[in-house]
Short mmCIF file of C-alpha atoms in Angstrom, two decimals:
data_model
loop_
_atom_site.label_atom_id
_atom_site.label_comp_id
_atom_site.label_asym_id
_atom_site.label_seq_id
_atom_site.Cartn_x
_atom_site.Cartn_y
_atom_site.Cartn_z
CA MET B 243 15.01 253.72 84.85
CA SER B 244 18.24 254.27 86.97
CA THR B 245 16.58 256.33 89.83
CA MET B 246 13.41 256.01 91.46
CA GLN B 247 11.43 258.05 94.35
CA ALA B 248 11.05 256.65 97.96
CA VAL B 249 10.20 257.57 101.18
CA ARG B 250 12.14 257.37 104.67
CA LEU B 251 11.02 258.27 107.90
CA PRO B 252 13.48 260.69 109.66
CA GLY B 253 11.07 260.84 113.24
CA GLY B 254 9.09 263.24 114.41
CA SER B 255 6.26 262.44 112.67
CA THR B 256 7.43 263.34 109.47
CA VAL B 257 7.85 261.82 105.93
CA GLU B 258 11.23 262.49 103.56
CA HIS B 259 10.49 262.03 99.87
CA VAL B 260 14.21 260.95 98.50
CA THR B 261 15.51 259.89 94.96
CA VAL B 262 17.68 257.21 95.12
CA ASP B 263 19.07 254.31 92.98
CA VAL B 264 17.32 251.48 91.43
CA PRO B 265 19.01 248.47 92.99
CA THR B 266 20.48 245.73 90.88
CA PRO B 267 19.52 242.16 92.48
CA GLY B 268 22.64 239.85 93.15
CA PRO B 269 23.02 235.94 93.21
CA GLY B 270 19.65 234.87 94.77
CA GLN B 271 17.66 237.94 94.50
CA VAL B 272 14.97 239.51 92.72
CA LEU B 273 14.09 242.69 91.93
CA LEU B 274 10.52 244.06 92.20
CA ARG B 275 8.12 246.65 91.02
CA MET B 276 6.09 247.68 94.09
CA ARG B 277 2.15 247.41 93.67
CA ALA B 278 1.42 247.88 97.16
CA SER B 279 2.98 248.46 100.30
CA GLY B 280 1.12 248.73 103.74
CA ILE B 281 1.63 251.16 107.14
CA CYS B 282 2.06 248.77 110.24
CA GLY B 283 1.39 250.41 113.68
CA SER B 284 5.14 249.35 114.32
CA ASP B 285 6.02 251.59 111.66
CA ILE B 286 3.81 254.52 113.83
CA ARG B 287 5.06 252.89 117.21
CA ALA B 288 8.58 252.76 116.91
CA ILE B 289 9.85 254.80 113.66
CA TYR B 290 7.52 257.64 112.58
CA ARG B 291 6.63 259.23 115.69
CA GLU B 292 10.12 258.72 117.12
CA HIS B 293 12.82 255.86 116.39
CA LEU B 294 12.52 253.70 119.93
CA GLY B 295 13.66 250.67 118.58
CA HIS B 296 16.62 248.62 119.54
CA GLY B 297 18.07 245.33 118.17
CA ALA B 298 15.27 243.77 115.59
CA GLU B 299 13.49 247.49 115.77
CA ALA B 300 16.37 249.63 114.93
CA TYR B 301 15.67 251.45 112.23
CA GLN B 302 18.72 252.40 110.23
CA GLY B 303 17.58 255.16 107.91
CA VAL B 304 16.53 253.08 104.81
CA VAL B 305 13.69 252.94 102.56
CA ALA B 306 10.49 252.59 104.84
CA GLY B 307 7.90 249.64 104.73
CA HIS B 308 7.96 246.55 105.97
CA GLU B 309 4.46 245.07 104.29
CA PRO B 310 5.52 244.79 100.83
CA CYS B 311 4.03 243.27 97.65
CA GLY B 312 5.23 243.57 93.78
CA ASP B 313 5.89 241.88 90.63
CA VAL B 314 9.07 240.04 89.24
CA VAL B 315 10.92 242.40 87.10
CA GLU B 316 14.48 240.89 87.05
CA LEU B 317 16.26 237.99 88.47
CA GLY B 318 19.80 237.89 89.94
CA PRO B 319 21.94 235.30 89.25
CA GLY B 320 21.27 231.60 90.39
CA VAL B 321 17.47 232.23 91.11
CA ARG B 322 15.16 229.43 89.59
CA THR B 323 12.31 229.28 91.74
CA LEU B 324 10.82 232.68 90.23
CA GLU B 325 9.87 234.16 86.68
CA VAL B 326 9.79 237.59 85.59
CA GLY B 327 6.05 238.55 86.27
CA ASP B 328 5.37 236.80 89.18
CA GLY B 329 3.65 238.48 91.52
CA VAL B 330 4.53 238.05 95.08
CA ALA B 331 4.22 238.92 98.87
CA VAL B 332 7.34 239.30 100.61
CA TYR B 333 8.59 238.05 104.24
CA HIS B 334 10.01 240.91 105.50
CA ILE B 335 12.71 239.39 107.64
CA THR B 336 16.12 237.96 106.29
CA GLY B 337 17.79 236.03 108.85
CA CYS B 338 21.11 234.09 108.64
CA GLY B 339 19.60 231.17 107.54
CA SER B 340 21.58 228.47 109.52
CA CYS B 341 20.30 229.23 113.21
CA ASP B 342 17.51 227.19 114.99
CA GLU B 343 14.74 229.46 114.36
CA CYS B 344 15.79 230.29 110.64
CA ARG B 345 15.98 226.49 110.15
CA ILE B 346 12.48 226.04 111.40
CA GLY B 347 11.16 229.00 109.25
CA TYR B 348 10.96 231.94 111.88
CA PRO B 349 13.95 234.45 110.58
CA ILE B 350 11.67 236.64 112.61
CA GLY B 351 13.67 235.21 115.80
CA CYS B 352 17.03 235.25 114.21
CA THR B 353 19.56 236.56 116.40
CA SER B 354 22.50 236.97 114.14
CA PRO B 355 23.80 240.59 113.42
CA THR B 356 23.39 239.54 109.82
CA ARG B 357 19.59 239.39 110.29
CA ALA B 358 17.70 242.31 108.68
CA ALA B 359 13.95 243.30 108.20
CA HIS B 360 12.64 245.52 105.16
CA GLY B 361 12.15 248.79 106.13
CA TRP B 362 13.83 248.72 109.19
CA GLN B 363 17.75 247.42 108.21
CA ARG B 364 17.31 246.66 104.42
CA ASP B 365 15.15 248.87 101.95
CA GLY B 366 11.49 248.43 102.30
CA GLY B 367 8.53 248.75 100.00
CA HIS B 368 7.80 252.42 100.41
CA ALA B 369 9.79 252.92 96.53
CA GLU B 370 8.73 252.25 93.06
CA TYR B 371 11.21 249.34 93.24
CA MET B 372 12.82 246.77 95.95
CA LEU B 373 15.37 244.19 96.33
CA ALA B 374 14.18 241.13 98.03
CA GLU B 375 15.95 237.69 98.57
CA ALA B 376 14.12 234.70 96.22
CA VAL B 377 13.56 232.57 99.26
CA SER B 378 11.76 235.07 101.13
CA CYS B 379 9.18 235.68 98.33
CA LEU B 380 6.01 233.63 98.12
CA ARG B 381 4.14 233.65 94.71
CA LEU B 382 0.17 235.16 95.19
CA PRO B 383 -2.04 231.94 94.25
CA GLU B 384 -4.96 232.99 91.65
CA GLY B 385 -7.85 235.56 93.40
CA VAL B 386 -5.39 237.12 95.62
CA THR B 387 -4.55 240.74 95.23
CA HIS B 388 -1.59 242.51 95.80
CA VAL B 389 -3.02 244.58 98.09
CA ASP B 390 -3.91 241.10 100.03
CA GLY B 391 -0.21 240.06 99.69
CA ALA B 392 0.99 243.43 101.01
CA LEU B 393 -1.43 242.71 104.46
CA VAL B 394 -0.30 239.19 104.58
CA SER B 395 3.63 240.08 104.67
CA CYS B 396 3.26 241.27 108.70
CA GLY B 397 -0.23 242.38 109.98
CA PHE B 398 -2.50 239.05 108.72
CA GLY B 399 0.66 236.90 108.89
CA THR B 400 0.88 237.92 112.73
CA ALA B 401 -3.20 237.64 113.34
CA TYR B 402 -2.83 233.91 111.18
CA GLU B 403 0.25 232.74 113.70
CA GLY B 404 -1.59 234.39 116.94
CA LEU B 405 -4.60 232.02 115.92
CA LEU B 406 -2.71 229.10 115.16
CA ARG B 407 -0.83 229.12 118.86
CA GLY B 408 -4.23 229.89 120.40
CA GLY B 409 -5.43 226.62 118.64
CA VAL B 410 -8.87 228.54 117.76
CA SER B 411 -11.44 226.16 115.83
CA GLY B 412 -15.21 225.52 115.80
CA ARG B 413 -15.25 224.53 119.84
CA ASP B 414 -14.19 228.16 120.54
CA ARG B 415 -15.56 231.45 121.16
CA LEU B 416 -13.14 234.32 120.36
CA LEU B 417 -12.35 237.56 122.50
CA VAL B 418 -10.29 240.50 120.27
CA THR B 419 -8.85 243.19 122.13
CA GLY B 420 -8.15 246.24 119.88
CA LEU B 421 -9.62 246.13 116.57
CA GLY B 422 -7.03 248.24 114.58
CA PRO B 423 -5.78 246.33 111.37
CA VAL B 424 -4.56 243.12 113.76
CA GLY B 425 -7.40 242.67 115.31
CA LEU B 426 -9.67 243.17 112.34
CA ALA B 427 -7.54 240.49 110.16
CA THR B 428 -7.94 238.41 113.26
CA ALA B 429 -11.54 238.34 113.76
CA MET B 430 -11.83 237.77 109.91
CA LEU B 431 -9.30 234.52 109.90
CA GLY B 432 -10.79 233.95 113.54
CA ARG B 433 -14.32 233.02 111.49
CA HIS B 434 -12.56 231.15 108.95
CA LEU B 435 -10.91 229.04 111.43
CA GLY B 436 -14.25 228.36 112.93
CA ALA B 437 -14.58 230.20 115.75
CA SER B 438 -18.81 230.16 116.63
CA THR B 439 -18.72 233.75 117.98
CA VAL B 440 -16.62 236.88 118.07
CA ILE B 441 -16.50 239.45 120.27
CA GLY B 442 -14.67 242.57 119.73
CA LEU B 443 -13.29 245.59 121.91
CA GLU B 444 -12.58 248.83 120.71
CA PRO B 445 -12.91 252.01 122.03
CA ASN B 446 -12.09 254.07 119.25
CA ALA B 447 -15.95 254.39 117.24
CA GLU B 448 -14.85 254.35 114.12
CA ARG B 449 -13.00 251.16 114.33
CA ALA B 450 -15.32 249.69 116.07
CA SER B 451 -17.87 250.39 113.14
CA LEU B 452 -15.37 249.27 110.45
CA ALA B 453 -15.75 245.98 112.37
CA ARG B 454 -19.66 245.83 112.53
CA ASP B 455 -20.05 246.84 108.97
CA LEU B 456 -17.40 244.49 107.46
CA ASP B 457 -19.56 241.48 109.54
CA LEU B 458 -16.21 240.41 111.63
CA VAL B 459 -17.50 240.39 114.51
CA ASP B 460 -20.95 239.30 116.46
CA VAL B 461 -20.45 241.74 119.18
CA VAL B 462 -18.49 244.87 119.35
CA VAL B 463 -17.95 246.86 122.69
CA THR B 464 -16.96 250.09 122.92
CA ASP B 465 -16.81 250.75 126.69
CA PRO B 466 -14.34 248.64 128.75
CA ALA B 467 -16.76 248.41 131.58
CA ASP B 468 -19.48 246.78 129.46
CA LEU B 469 -17.29 244.25 128.25
CA ALA B 470 -17.70 241.75 131.15
CA ASP B 471 -21.90 241.61 130.58
CA ALA B 472 -21.23 241.14 127.06
CA VAL B 473 -18.88 238.09 127.23
CA GLY B 474 -21.21 236.93 130.15
CA ASP B 475 -24.46 237.11 127.65
CA ALA B 476 -22.23 235.72 124.79
CA THR B 477 -20.76 232.80 126.98
CA GLY B 478 -23.46 232.00 129.06
CA GLY B 479 -20.92 233.33 131.88
CA ARG B 480 -18.18 231.11 131.13
CA GLY B 481 -15.54 233.30 129.27
CA CYS B 482 -14.25 232.85 125.64
CA GLU B 483 -12.14 229.93 125.06
CA VAL B 484 -9.56 232.09 123.22
CA SER B 485 -8.77 235.37 123.46
CA MET B 486 -5.91 237.65 122.00
CA ASP B 487 -4.87 241.14 122.42
CA CYS B 488 -3.96 243.14 119.34
CA SER B 489 -3.79 246.86 121.51
CA GLY B 490 -0.58 246.09 123.38
CA ASN B 491 -2.71 248.17 126.09
CA ALA B 492 -2.22 247.22 129.41
CA GLN B 493 -5.62 247.39 130.41
CA ALA B 494 -6.99 245.64 127.45
CA ARG B 495 -4.48 242.80 128.01
CA VAL B 496 -5.67 242.13 131.35
CA ALA B 497 -9.72 242.41 129.94
CA ALA B 498 -8.42 239.74 127.39
CA LEU B 499 -6.78 237.52 130.59
CA THR B 500 -9.90 238.28 132.74
CA HIS B 501 -12.88 237.13 130.19
CA THR B 502 -10.64 233.73 129.05
CA ALA B 503 -12.47 230.93 130.11
CA ALA B 504 -11.04 228.52 132.65
CA ARG B 505 -8.73 226.04 130.53
CA GLY B 506 -8.95 228.63 127.80
CA ARG B 507 -5.97 230.17 125.63
CA CYS B 508 -4.70 233.78 125.64
CA VAL B 509 -2.57 235.16 122.95
CA MET B 510 -1.10 238.35 123.02
CA VAL B 511 0.31 239.84 119.90
CA GLY B 512 -0.02 243.46 120.60
CA GLU B 513 3.66 245.09 120.81
CA GLY B 514 5.14 247.39 123.76
CA GLY B 515 4.33 248.33 126.99
CA ARG B 516 3.88 246.42 130.12
CA ILE B 517 1.05 244.58 132.18
CA ASP B 518 0.44 243.91 135.67
CA PHE B 519 -2.27 241.79 136.95
CA ALA B 520 -3.22 239.16 139.61
CA VAL B 521 -1.24 236.02 138.60
CA SER B 522 -3.06 233.57 140.61
CA GLU B 523 -6.52 234.53 140.09
CA LEU B 524 -6.26 234.91 136.16
CA LEU B 525 -3.84 232.96 135.25
CA ILE B 526 -2.70 229.84 137.95
CA HIS B 527 -6.41 229.40 139.41
CA LYS B 528 -8.11 229.48 135.89
CA GLN B 529 -5.26 226.95 134.42
CA VAL B 530 -5.36 229.67 131.34
CA ALA B 531 -2.42 228.93 128.98
CA LEU B 532 -1.21 232.34 127.98
CA HIS B 533 0.94 232.71 124.85
CA GLY B 534 3.39 235.62 123.07
CA SER B 535 3.38 235.34 119.24
CA TRP B 536 5.33 237.38 117.15
CA VAL B 537 4.62 237.94 113.42
CA THR B 538 4.86 234.62 111.71
CA SER B 539 7.07 231.69 109.65
CA LEU B 540 7.70 231.38 105.98
CA GLY B 541 5.56 228.19 105.89
CA HIS B 542 2.51 229.79 107.75
CA MET B 543 2.62 232.98 105.86
CA ALA B 544 2.55 230.34 102.70
CA GLU B 545 -0.21 228.79 103.81
CA LEU B 546 -2.42 231.60 104.77
CA LEU B 547 -2.08 232.58 101.16
CA ASP B 548 -3.20 229.47 99.98
CA LEU B 549 -6.24 229.51 102.31
CA LEU B 550 -7.35 233.12 101.75
CA GLY B 551 -7.09 231.65 97.71
CA ARG B 552 -9.48 228.79 98.63
CA TRP B 553 -11.77 230.80 100.45
CA GLY B 554 -12.31 233.49 98.03
CA GLU B 555 -11.36 235.90 100.87
CA HIS B 556 -9.38 239.20 100.54
CA PRO B 557 -7.71 240.88 103.60
CA GLU B 558 -8.18 244.21 101.44
CA ARG B 559 -11.58 244.47 102.79
CA ILE B 560 -10.04 246.45 105.85
CA VAL B 561 -8.68 248.74 103.89
CA SER B 562 -10.17 251.91 104.70
CA HIS B 563 -7.56 254.22 102.86
CA ARG B 564 -5.17 254.22 99.58
CA PHE B 565 -2.50 256.47 98.85
CA SER B 566 0.14 257.22 96.06
CA LEU B 567 3.79 257.74 97.25
CA ALA B 568 3.76 260.83 96.51
CA GLU B 569 0.98 260.95 98.93
CA ALA B 570 2.78 259.26 101.83
CA ASP B 571 2.81 262.28 103.99
CA GLU B 572 -0.75 262.12 104.12
CA ALA B 573 -0.84 258.29 104.43
CA TYR B 574 1.17 258.12 107.90
CA ALA B 575 -0.81 260.91 109.45
CA VAL B 576 -4.05 258.91 108.40
CA ALA B 577 -2.53 255.83 109.99
CA ALA B 578 -0.73 257.51 113.33
CA ALA B 579 -4.14 258.76 113.95
CA GLY B 580 -5.34 255.67 115.12
CA ALA B 581 -8.91 255.74 113.79
CA SER B 582 -8.60 254.05 109.99
CA GLY B 583 -8.56 250.90 109.42
CA LYS B 584 -5.67 249.75 106.81
CA VAL B 585 -3.84 252.06 105.36
CA VAL B 586 -1.78 251.29 102.34
CA ILE B 587 0.39 253.09 99.38
CA THR B 588 -0.16 251.53 95.83
CA TRP B 589 0.56 252.12 92.56
CA ASP B 590 -2.34 250.65 90.91
#
C-alpha cells in the first residue's frame, strides 16, 4: 500500500477526507498501523470549530488526532527498543530532547521551534498509518486495550498528572468540576488512588447520568446552586481536600476553589478562558494550594499504563461512541455537541 485515507480539520466545523502517501520511518522512527485514535476536547475547541491556537496549539494543516494507539509494522534504522507487532500508546509531543523540560520527561513544556505535536504540527492518528518517534512509544501492558492506550495518550494522562499534582490519597475527598471525558477520567483514577468520596459537578444531564451509571462518582450535581449543600453534606461542611476543574469554565473554576477545604489543593486542567475570584477569601485565608497542570510526562504515562494493567481497569469504559475513519464527520459532530462520553475512531 503506497497511499492511505486520512482526515484533516480545515475549520468551520468540517472534516476533510484526504488521500496521502504512507510514510516511511527514518532513523529512530517507527511506522504504526492505527488501531484507535481519540477525539479530544482541545481538537474541538482550537481546531475543528475554528483555528484558534498559537504556539503549541497552532494547527498546521496536518493529519488530525493527538490521541493515537497502534501496532508497530515497520522499524526505522537504529530502533532497538521496539519490535514489529508491538502494540503502543504514543506520547503525542516530540520535543528538542535537550531542554530542561525534555530532560525531565515533559516534552509538553518544550519551547524549542522543533517541538511538534501529533495532530497539531505533525501528522496524527486519524489515518490508517502514522509515523512516530520510537522514544515516544510505550508498549501496552497485558490486558490494556488499544482504546485504553489512545485515551491514556492525552485525556487520562492529563487526569493522572493533575491527581498527582493534587496529591490525592485515601485521606482525601475529591471534587471534580466538569464530567466530560477528562473529568470522567479524573473521577475513575481518583477512586483508584484512594479518594474516599468523589463529588462531580456537571450541568449536562447525559454526562452526569453516564458518570452515575459507571459508578465513578458518589454524588453528582447538575445544578451549580446545589453544589454547596452536596459538598457540605458529604464533608461535614469542611469542603473537599482536593478539587480539580476539568471544564475550563470560569464559574466551575470558582466553584472548585470555593469548595476546596482549608489547606486543601485545587488543580486546574481545563484549557482556555479566564477566571476572576476573591483571592483573599478563597485562596489566601484558606491557605489553599492552587496548581495548574498540563498533560503529563513520559514517565507518568508509562506508570499509568502499568497501573491500569495491575488494577484491571479500562479507560475505554467511558467511551460512548465509536466510529470508523470514514465516519469521522459524524464522530466530530457528536464530540462537538458536548453531551457524550469519549468519542473514538477505531479500526477494529
